[in-house]
């Protein structure tokens, strides 16, 4: 497998993980400020600290 194919495969895998983390954040979204679950915080940090939408 050449480097371009490897990069494409890695980008696709990254997108799958990112989508899964976004879904976790949506499922675990807090009802109020300060009520974040540990799972939500882990997903948020893994996504670079992005806040939920």
mmCIF file with all atom_site columns, C-alpha atoms in Angstrom:
data_model
loop_
_atom_site.group_PDB
_atom_site.id
_atom_site.type_symbol
_atom_site.label_atom_id
_atom_site.label_alt_id
_atom_site.label_comp_id
_atom_site.label_asym_id
_atom_site.label_entity_id
_atom_site.label_seq_id
_atom_site.pdbx_PDB_ins_code
_atom_site.Cartn_x
_atom_site.Cartn_y
_atom_site.Cartn_z
_atom_site.occupancy
_atom_site.B_iso_or_equiv
_atom_site.pdbx_formal_charge
_atom_site.auth_seq_id
_atom_site.auth_comp_id
_atom_site.auth_asym_id
_atom_site.auth_atom_id
_atom_site.pdbx_PDB_model_num
ATOM 1  C CA . UNK A 1 1  ? 0.000   0.000  0.000  1.00 0.00 ? 1  UNK A CA 1
ATOM 2  C CA . UNK A 1 2  ? 1.473   3.336  -0.963 1.00 0.00 ? 2  UNK A CA 1
ATOM 3  C CA . UNK A 1 3  ? 1.567   6.370  1.315  1.00 0.00 ? 3  UNK A CA 1
ATOM 4  C CA . UNK A 1 4  ? -1.422  8.129  -0.255 1.00 0.00 ? 4  UNK A CA 1
ATOM 5  C CA . UNK A 1 5  ? -3.619  5.076  0.266  1.00 0.00 ? 5  UNK A CA 1
ATOM 6  C CA . UNK A 1 6  ? -2.415  4.765  3.862  1.00 0.00 ? 6  UNK A CA 1
ATOM 7  C CA . UNK A 1 7  ? -3.254  8.414  4.506  1.00 0.00 ? 7  UNK A CA 1
ATOM 8  C CA . UNK A 1 8  ? -6.725  7.972  3.007  1.00 0.00 ? 8  UNK A CA 1
ATOM 9  C CA . UNK A 1 9  ? -7.391  4.889  5.156  1.00 0.00 ? 9  UNK A CA 1
ATOM 10 C CA . UNK A 1 10 ? -6.215  6.722  8.282  1.00 0.00 ? 10 UNK A CA 1
ATOM 11 C CA . UNK A 1 11 ? -8.377  9.747  7.465  1.00 0.00 ? 11 UNK A CA 1
ATOM 12 C CA . UNK A 1 12 ? -11.410 7.503  7.029  1.00 0.00 ? 12 UNK A CA 1
ATOM 13 C CA . UNK A 1 13 ? -10.734 5.801  10.363 1.00 0.00 ? 13 UNK A CA 1
ATOM 14 C CA . UNK A 1 14 ? -10.278 9.185  12.027 1.00 0.00 ? 14 UNK A CA 1
ATOM 15 C CA . UNK A 1 15 ? -13.651 10.327 10.684 1.00 0.00 ? 15 UNK A CA 1
ATOM 16 C CA . UNK A 1 16 ? -15.329 7.181  12.065 1.00 0.00 ? 16 UNK A CA 1
ATOM 17 C CA . UNK A 1 17 ? -13.862 7.800  15.528 1.00 0.00 ? 17 UNK A CA 1
ATOM 18 C CA . UNK A 1 18 ? -14.774 11.494 15.372 1.00 0.00 ? 18 UNK A CA 1
ATOM 19 C CA . UNK A 1 19 ? -18.386 10.649 14.418 1.00 0.00 ? 19 UNK A CA 1
ATOM 20 C CA . UNK A 1 20 ? -18.609 8.140  17.275 1.00 0.00 ? 20 UNK A CA 1
ATOM 21 C CA . UNK A 1 21 ? -17.307 10.722 19.761 1.00 0.00 ? 21 UNK A CA 1
ATOM 22 C CA . UNK A 1 22 ? -19.790 13.298 18.483 1.00 0.00 ? 22 UNK A CA 1
ATOM 23 C CA . UNK A 1 23 ? -22.621 10.791 18.942 1.00 0.00 ? 23 UNK A CA 1
ATOM 24 C CA . UNK A 1 24 ? -21.437 10.062 22.492 1.00 0.00 ? 24 UNK A CA 1
ATOM 25 C CA . UNK A 1 25 ? -21.401 13.790 23.237 1.00 0.00 ? 25 UNK A CA 1
ATOM 26 C CA . UNK A 1 26 ? -24.923 14.159 21.854 1.00 0.00 ? 26 UNK A CA 1
ATOM 27 C CA . UNK A 1 27 ? -26.178 11.229 23.928 1.00 0.00 ? 27 UNK A CA 1
ATOM 28 C CA . UNK A 1 28 ? -24.418 12.419 27.073 1.00 0.00 ? 28 UNK A CA 1
ATOM 29 C CA . UNK A 1 29 ? -25.108 16.149 26.642 1.00 0.00 ? 29 UNK A CA 1
ATOM 30 C CA . UNK A 1 30 ? -25.766 17.769 30.013 1.00 0.00 ? 30 UNK A CA 1
ATOM 31 C CA . UNK A 1 31 ? -29.202 19.148 30.798 1.00 0.00 ? 31 UNK A CA 1
ATOM 32 C CA . UNK A 1 32 ? -27.625 22.008 32.725 1.00 0.00 ? 32 UNK A CA 1
ATOM 33 C CA . UNK A 1 33 ? -24.247 23.718 32.868 1.00 0.00 ? 33 UNK A CA 1
ATOM 34 C CA . UNK A 1 34 ? -21.989 21.836 35.254 1.00 0.00 ? 34 UNK A CA 1
ATOM 35 C CA . UNK A 1 35 ? -23.835 18.526 34.936 1.00 0.00 ? 35 UNK A CA 1
ATOM 36 C CA . UNK A 1 36 ? -21.424 17.013 32.416 1.00 0.00 ? 36 UNK A CA 1
ATOM 37 C CA . UNK A 1 37 ? -20.901 13.283 32.748 1.00 0.00 ? 37 UNK A CA 1
ATOM 38 C CA . UNK A 1 38 ? -17.425 11.787 32.789 1.00 0.00 ? 38 UNK A CA 1
ATOM 39 C CA . UNK A 1 39 ? -18.174 10.170 29.423 1.00 0.00 ? 39 UNK A CA 1
ATOM 40 C CA . UNK A 1 40 ? -19.169 13.533 27.958 1.00 0.00 ? 40 UNK A CA 1
ATOM 41 C CA . UNK A 1 41 ? -15.997 15.189 29.268 1.00 0.00 ? 41 UNK A CA 1
ATOM 42 C CA . UNK A 1 42 ? -13.770 12.431 27.844 1.00 0.00 ? 42 UNK A CA 1
ATOM 43 C CA . UNK A 1 43 ? -15.408 12.730 24.410 1.00 0.00 ? 43 UNK A CA 1
ATOM 44 C CA . UNK A 1 44 ? -15.215 16.546 24.508 1.00 0.00 ? 44 UNK A CA 1
ATOM 45 C CA . UNK A 1 45 ? -11.505 16.469 25.359 1.00 0.00 ? 45 UNK A CA 1
ATOM 46 C CA . UNK A 1 46 ? -10.825 13.848 22.675 1.00 0.00 ? 46 UNK A CA 1
ATOM 47 C CA . UNK A 1 47 ? -12.423 16.182 20.136 1.00 0.00 ? 47 UNK A CA 1
ATOM 48 C CA . UNK A 1 48 ? -10.029 18.944 21.117 1.00 0.00 ? 48 UNK A CA 1
ATOM 49 C CA . UNK A 1 49 ? -12.128 20.543 23.807 1.00 0.00 ? 49 UNK A CA 1
ATOM 50 C CA . UNK A 1 50 ? -14.964 21.463 21.459 1.00 0.00 ? 50 UNK A CA 1
ATOM 51 C CA . UNK A 1 51 ? -18.158 22.287 23.294 1.00 0.00 ? 51 UNK A CA 1
ATOM 52 C CA . UNK A 1 52 ? -21.443 20.617 22.457 1.00 0.00 ? 52 UNK A CA 1
ATOM 53 C CA . UNK A 1 53 ? -23.595 22.364 19.879 1.00 0.00 ? 53 UNK A CA 1
#
